[in-house]
PDB file of C-alpha atoms in Angstrom:
ATOM      1  CA  MET A   1       0.183  -0.043   0.012  1.00  0.00           C
ATOM      2  CA  ARG A   2       2.827   2.522   0.958  1.00  0.00           C
ATOM      3  CA  THR A   3       4.457   1.502  -2.271  1.00  0.00           C
ATOM      4  CA  ILE A   4       1.508   2.534  -4.359  1.00  0.00           C
ATOM      5  CA  LEU A   5       1.215   5.796  -2.255  1.00  0.00           C
ATOM      6  CA  ILE A   6       4.935   6.643  -3.271  1.00  0.00           C
ATOM      7  CA  PHE A   7       4.085   5.854  -6.882  1.00  0.00           C
ATOM      8  CA  ILE A   8       1.047   7.674  -7.252  1.00  0.00           C
ATOM      9  CA  SER A   9       2.333  10.769  -5.673  1.00  0.00           C
ATOM     10  CA  ALA A  10       5.775  10.710  -7.916  1.00  0.00           C
ATOM     11  CA  ILE A  11       3.440  10.932 -10.770  1.00  0.00           C
ATOM     12  CA  PHE A  12       1.378  13.854  -9.463  1.00  0.00           C
ATOM     13  CA  LEU A  13       4.958  15.573  -8.569  1.00  0.00           C
ATOM     14  CA  LEU A  14       6.121  14.837 -12.287  1.00  0.00           C
ATOM     15  CA  ALA A  15       3.115  16.180 -13.578  1.00  0.00           C
ATOM     16  CA  GLY A  16       3.219  19.180 -11.877  1.00  0.00           C
ATOM     17  CA  CYS A  17       6.659  19.780 -12.750  1.00  0.00           C
ATOM     18  CA  GLU A  18       6.069  19.506 -16.394  1.00  0.00           C
ATOM     19  CA  ASN A  19       3.277  22.247 -16.165  1.00  0.00           C
ATOM     20  CA  SER A  20       5.469  24.686 -14.154  1.00  0.00           C
ATOM     21  CA  THR A  21       8.271  24.781 -16.980  1.00  0.00           C
ATOM     22  CA  THR A  22       6.131  26.190 -19.534  1.00  0.00           C
ATOM     23  CA  ASP A  23       6.588  29.928 -19.991  1.00  0.00           C
ATOM     24  CA  PRO A  24       3.337  31.800 -18.652  1.00  0.00           C
ATOM     25  CA  VAL A  25       3.559  33.976 -22.102  1.00  0.00           C
ATOM     26  CA  LEU A  26       3.937  31.057 -24.039  1.00  0.00           C
ATOM     27  CA  SER A  27       0.788  29.759 -22.348  1.00  0.00           C
ATOM     28  CA  GLN A  28      -0.887  32.965 -23.318  1.00  0.00           C
ATOM     29  CA  LEU A  29      -0.104  32.468 -27.094  1.00  0.00           C
ATOM     30  CA  ASN A  30      -0.706  28.898 -27.240  1.00  0.00           C
ATOM     31  CA  GLY A  31      -3.511  28.310 -30.061  1.00  0.00           C
ATOM     32  CA  GLN A  32      -4.316  29.748 -33.272  1.00  0.00           C
ATOM     33  CA  TRP A  33      -3.883  33.465 -34.132  1.00  0.00           C
ATOM     34  CA  LYS A  34      -4.948  35.084 -37.585  1.00  0.00           C
ATOM     35  CA  LEU A  35      -3.616  38.210 -38.970  1.00  0.00           C
ATOM     36  CA  VAL A  36      -6.160  40.940 -39.237  1.00  0.00           C
ATOM     37  CA  LYS A  37      -4.326  43.936 -39.931  1.00  0.00           C
ATOM     38  CA  ILE A  38      -0.743  45.435 -40.438  1.00  0.00           C
ATOM     39  CA  GLY A  39       0.048  48.665 -39.369  1.00  0.00           C
ATOM     40  CA  VAL A  40       2.726  50.618 -41.482  1.00  0.00           C
ATOM     41  CA  GLY A  41       5.744  51.505 -39.690  1.00  0.00           C
ATOM     42  CA  PHE A  42       6.682  54.424 -41.559  1.00  0.00           C
ATOM     43  CA  PRO A  43       3.955  55.494 -43.933  1.00  0.00           C
ATOM     44  CA  MET A  44       3.949  57.672 -47.022  1.00  0.00           C
ATOM     45  CA  PRO A  45       2.730  60.901 -46.827  1.00  0.00           C
ATOM     46  CA  ASN A  46      -1.128  60.922 -47.122  1.00  0.00           C
ATOM     47  CA  GLY A  47      -0.785  56.904 -47.370  1.00  0.00           C
ATOM     48  CA  PRO A  48      -2.556  54.525 -45.303  1.00  0.00           C
ATOM     49  CA  THR A  49      -1.446  53.465 -41.631  1.00  0.00           C
ATOM     50  CA  GLU A  50      -2.850  50.126 -41.601  1.00  0.00           C
ATOM     51  CA  LEU A  51      -3.422  47.813 -44.290  1.00  0.00           C
ATOM     52  CA  SER A  52      -5.675  44.544 -44.602  1.00  0.00           C
ATOM     53  CA  PRO A  53      -3.689  41.396 -45.445  1.00  0.00           C
ATOM     54  CA  ASP A  54      -4.315  39.913 -49.271  1.00  0.00           C
ATOM     55  CA  TYR A  55      -3.654  36.691 -47.906  1.00  0.00           C
ATOM     56  CA  GLU A  56      -4.545  34.401 -44.742  1.00  0.00           C
ATOM     57  CA  GLU A  57      -1.818  33.703 -42.477  1.00  0.00           C
ATOM     58  CA  ILE A  58      -2.291  31.695 -39.414  1.00  0.00           C
ATOM     59  CA  LEU A  59       0.356  31.378 -36.424  1.00  0.00           C
ATOM     60  CA  GLU A  60      -0.144  28.302 -34.391  1.00  0.00           C
ATOM     61  CA  PHE A  61       1.672  27.865 -31.067  1.00  0.00           C
ATOM     62  CA  ASN A  62       2.095  25.038 -29.140  1.00  0.00           C
ATOM     63  CA  SER A  63       3.072  26.129 -25.437  1.00  0.00           C
ATOM     64  CA  GLN A  64       3.989  22.669 -23.912  1.00  0.00           C
ATOM     65  CA  LYS A  65       6.532  21.933 -26.821  1.00  0.00           C
ATOM     66  CA  SER A  66       7.530  25.288 -26.882  1.00  0.00           C
ATOM     67  CA  SER A  67       6.936  25.597 -30.929  1.00  0.00           C
ATOM     68  CA  PHE A  68       5.524  27.858 -33.735  1.00  0.00           C
ATOM     69  CA  THR A  69       4.358  27.219 -37.075  1.00  0.00           C
ATOM     70  CA  ARG A  70       3.265  30.219 -39.392  1.00  0.00           C
ATOM     71  CA  SER A  71       0.996  29.252 -42.120  1.00  0.00           C
ATOM     72  CA  LYS A  72      -0.115  31.459 -45.347  1.00  0.00           C
ATOM     73  CA  ASP A  73      -2.869  30.614 -47.466  1.00  0.00           C
ATOM     74  CA  GLY A  74      -3.300  27.021 -45.786  1.00  0.00           C
ATOM     75  CA  LYS A  75       0.377  26.329 -46.499  1.00  0.00           C
ATOM     76  CA  VAL A  76       3.308  25.976 -43.698  1.00  0.00           C
ATOM     77  CA  VAL A  77       5.944  28.474 -44.502  1.00  0.00           C
ATOM     78  CA  GLU A  78       7.608  28.532 -41.097  1.00  0.00           C
ATOM     79  CA  LYS A  79       8.074  26.199 -38.451  1.00  0.00           C
ATOM     80  CA  SER A  80      10.498  26.711 -35.149  1.00  0.00           C
ATOM     81  CA  ASP A  81      11.410  26.126 -31.755  1.00  0.00           C
ATOM     82  CA  VAL A  82      10.390  29.867 -29.847  1.00  0.00           C
ATOM     83  CA  SER A  83      11.071  31.390 -26.655  1.00  0.00           C
ATOM     84  CA  PHE A  84      10.386  34.601 -25.113  1.00  0.00           C
ATOM     85  CA  MET A  85      12.563  37.298 -23.607  1.00  0.00           C
ATOM     86  CA  ALA A  86      10.950  39.625 -21.311  1.00  0.00           C
ATOM     87  CA  ASP A  87      11.517  43.424 -21.310  1.00  0.00           C
ATOM     88  CA  ASN A  88      11.861  43.911 -17.867  1.00  0.00           C
ATOM     89  CA  ASN A  89      12.038  47.895 -18.476  1.00  0.00           C
ATOM     90  CA  ALA A  90       8.482  48.093 -19.966  1.00  0.00           C
ATOM     91  CA  SER A  91       5.386  48.966 -18.228  1.00  0.00           C
ATOM     92  CA  GLN A  92       3.203  46.591 -19.924  1.00  0.00           C
ATOM     93  CA  LEU A  93       3.949  42.551 -20.959  1.00  0.00           C
ATOM     94  CA  ARG A  94       6.739  43.308 -23.707  1.00  0.00           C
ATOM     95  CA  GLY A  95       9.492  41.300 -24.922  1.00  0.00           C
ATOM     96  CA  ASP A  96      11.200  39.602 -27.674  1.00  0.00           C
ATOM     97  CA  LEU A  97       9.606  36.337 -29.192  1.00  0.00           C
ATOM     98  CA  VAL A  98      12.703  34.370 -30.459  1.00  0.00           C
ATOM     99  CA  PHE A  99      12.379  31.788 -33.133  1.00  0.00           C
ATOM    100  CA  GLU A 100      15.406  29.688 -32.520  1.00  0.00           C
ATOM    101  CA  ASP A 101      15.760  27.925 -36.183  1.00  0.00           C
ATOM    102  CA  SER A 102      15.636  31.165 -38.108  1.00  0.00           C
ATOM    103  CA  LYS A 103      17.785  32.840 -35.455  1.00  0.00           C
ATOM    104  CA  THR A 104      15.340  35.731 -35.925  1.00  0.00           C
ATOM    105  CA  TYR A 105      13.438  37.755 -33.045  1.00  0.00           C
ATOM    106  CA  SER A 106      10.272  39.828 -33.252  1.00  0.00           C
ATOM    107  CA  PRO A 107       9.433  42.342 -30.425  1.00  0.00           C
ATOM    108  CA  MET A 108       5.801  41.481 -29.028  1.00  0.00           C
ATOM    109  CA  TRP A 109       2.965  42.817 -26.986  1.00  0.00           C
ATOM    110  CA  PHE A 110      -0.927  42.621 -26.417  1.00  0.00           C
ATOM    111  CA  THR A 111      -3.093  45.313 -26.875  1.00  0.00           C
ATOM    112  CA  GLU A 112      -6.098  45.236 -24.439  1.00  0.00           C
ATOM    113  CA  THR A 113      -9.215  46.375 -26.314  1.00  0.00           C
ATOM    114  CA  PRO A 114      -9.623  44.370 -28.665  1.00  0.00           C
ATOM    115  CA  LYS A 115      -6.844  42.069 -27.819  1.00  0.00           C
ATOM    116  CA  TYR A 116      -4.343  41.637 -30.270  1.00  0.00           C
ATOM    117  CA  LEU A 117      -1.227  39.738 -30.858  1.00  0.00           C
ATOM    118  CA  VAL A 118       1.255  42.594 -31.912  1.00  0.00           C
ATOM    119  CA  LEU A 119       4.538  41.193 -33.663  1.00  0.00           C
ATOM    120  CA  TYR A 120       6.791  43.984 -34.882  1.00  0.00           C
ATOM    121  CA  GLN A 121       8.746  42.978 -38.154  1.00  0.00           C
ATOM    122  CA  SER A 122      11.484  40.264 -37.546  1.00  0.00           C
ATOM    123  CA  ALA A 123      15.139  40.722 -37.355  1.00  0.00           C
ATOM    124  CA  PRO A 124      18.184  38.320 -36.998  1.00  0.00           C
ATOM    125  CA  ILE A 125      19.282  38.133 -33.450  1.00  0.00           C
ATOM    126  CA  GLY A 126      21.740  40.956 -32.517  1.00  0.00           C
ATOM    127  CA  ALA A 127      20.328  43.428 -35.136  1.00  0.00           C
ATOM    128  CA  THR A 128      18.180  46.224 -34.081  1.00  0.00           C
ATOM    129  CA  LEU A 129      14.998  47.548 -36.804  1.00  0.00           C
ATOM    130  CA  ALA A 130      13.142  50.831 -36.810  1.00  0.00           C
ATOM    131  CA  ASP A 131      10.102  51.919 -39.047  1.00  0.00           C
ATOM    132  CA  GLY A 132       9.261  48.036 -39.484  1.00  0.00           C
ATOM    133  CA  ASN A 133       5.588  47.132 -39.688  1.00  0.00           C
ATOM    134  CA  SER A 134       3.506  45.939 -36.887  1.00  0.00           C
ATOM    135  CA  PHE A 135       0.930  42.435 -37.374  1.00  0.00           C
ATOM    136  CA  PHE A 136      -1.879  42.179 -35.402  1.00  0.00           C
ATOM    137  CA  TYR A 137      -3.164  38.675 -34.644  1.00  0.00           C
ATOM    138  CA  GLU A 138      -6.682  37.849 -33.327  1.00  0.00           C
ATOM    139  CA  LYS A 139      -6.916  34.647 -31.515  1.00  0.00           C
ATOM    140  CA  ILE A 140      -9.110  32.057 -33.085  1.00  0.00           C
ATOM    141  CA  LYS A 141      -8.534  28.909 -31.118  1.00  0.00           C
TER     142      LYS A 141
END
């Protein structure tokens, strides 16, 4: 009886450890997100500040596996392991989403009303971009 209790306790302990290793930001990202608009970083005079995408783009995050898939018009165009590096100086949840396989990153944050995931144009790790586009995604699953 004691052996069974120890075995069951070990299972619960291992299951609890697995859940605690998931990054809280990746847990918020978990699921599918659809691109709904693009914010133009440096618009031309009298030009639009937002664009509607002329393609369907879906991001899928798996927080348990720390993985990411990007599909355009139903075709997978990018897969990667992903991690999050928080910006501790930001007043709201901001940081960099790092795409390990392509060795790029994208600054990210969430808007509040409505709730969008916003990804800034990606750049090689170590590089800095200015006046790039912002991509707004809405959670669909």
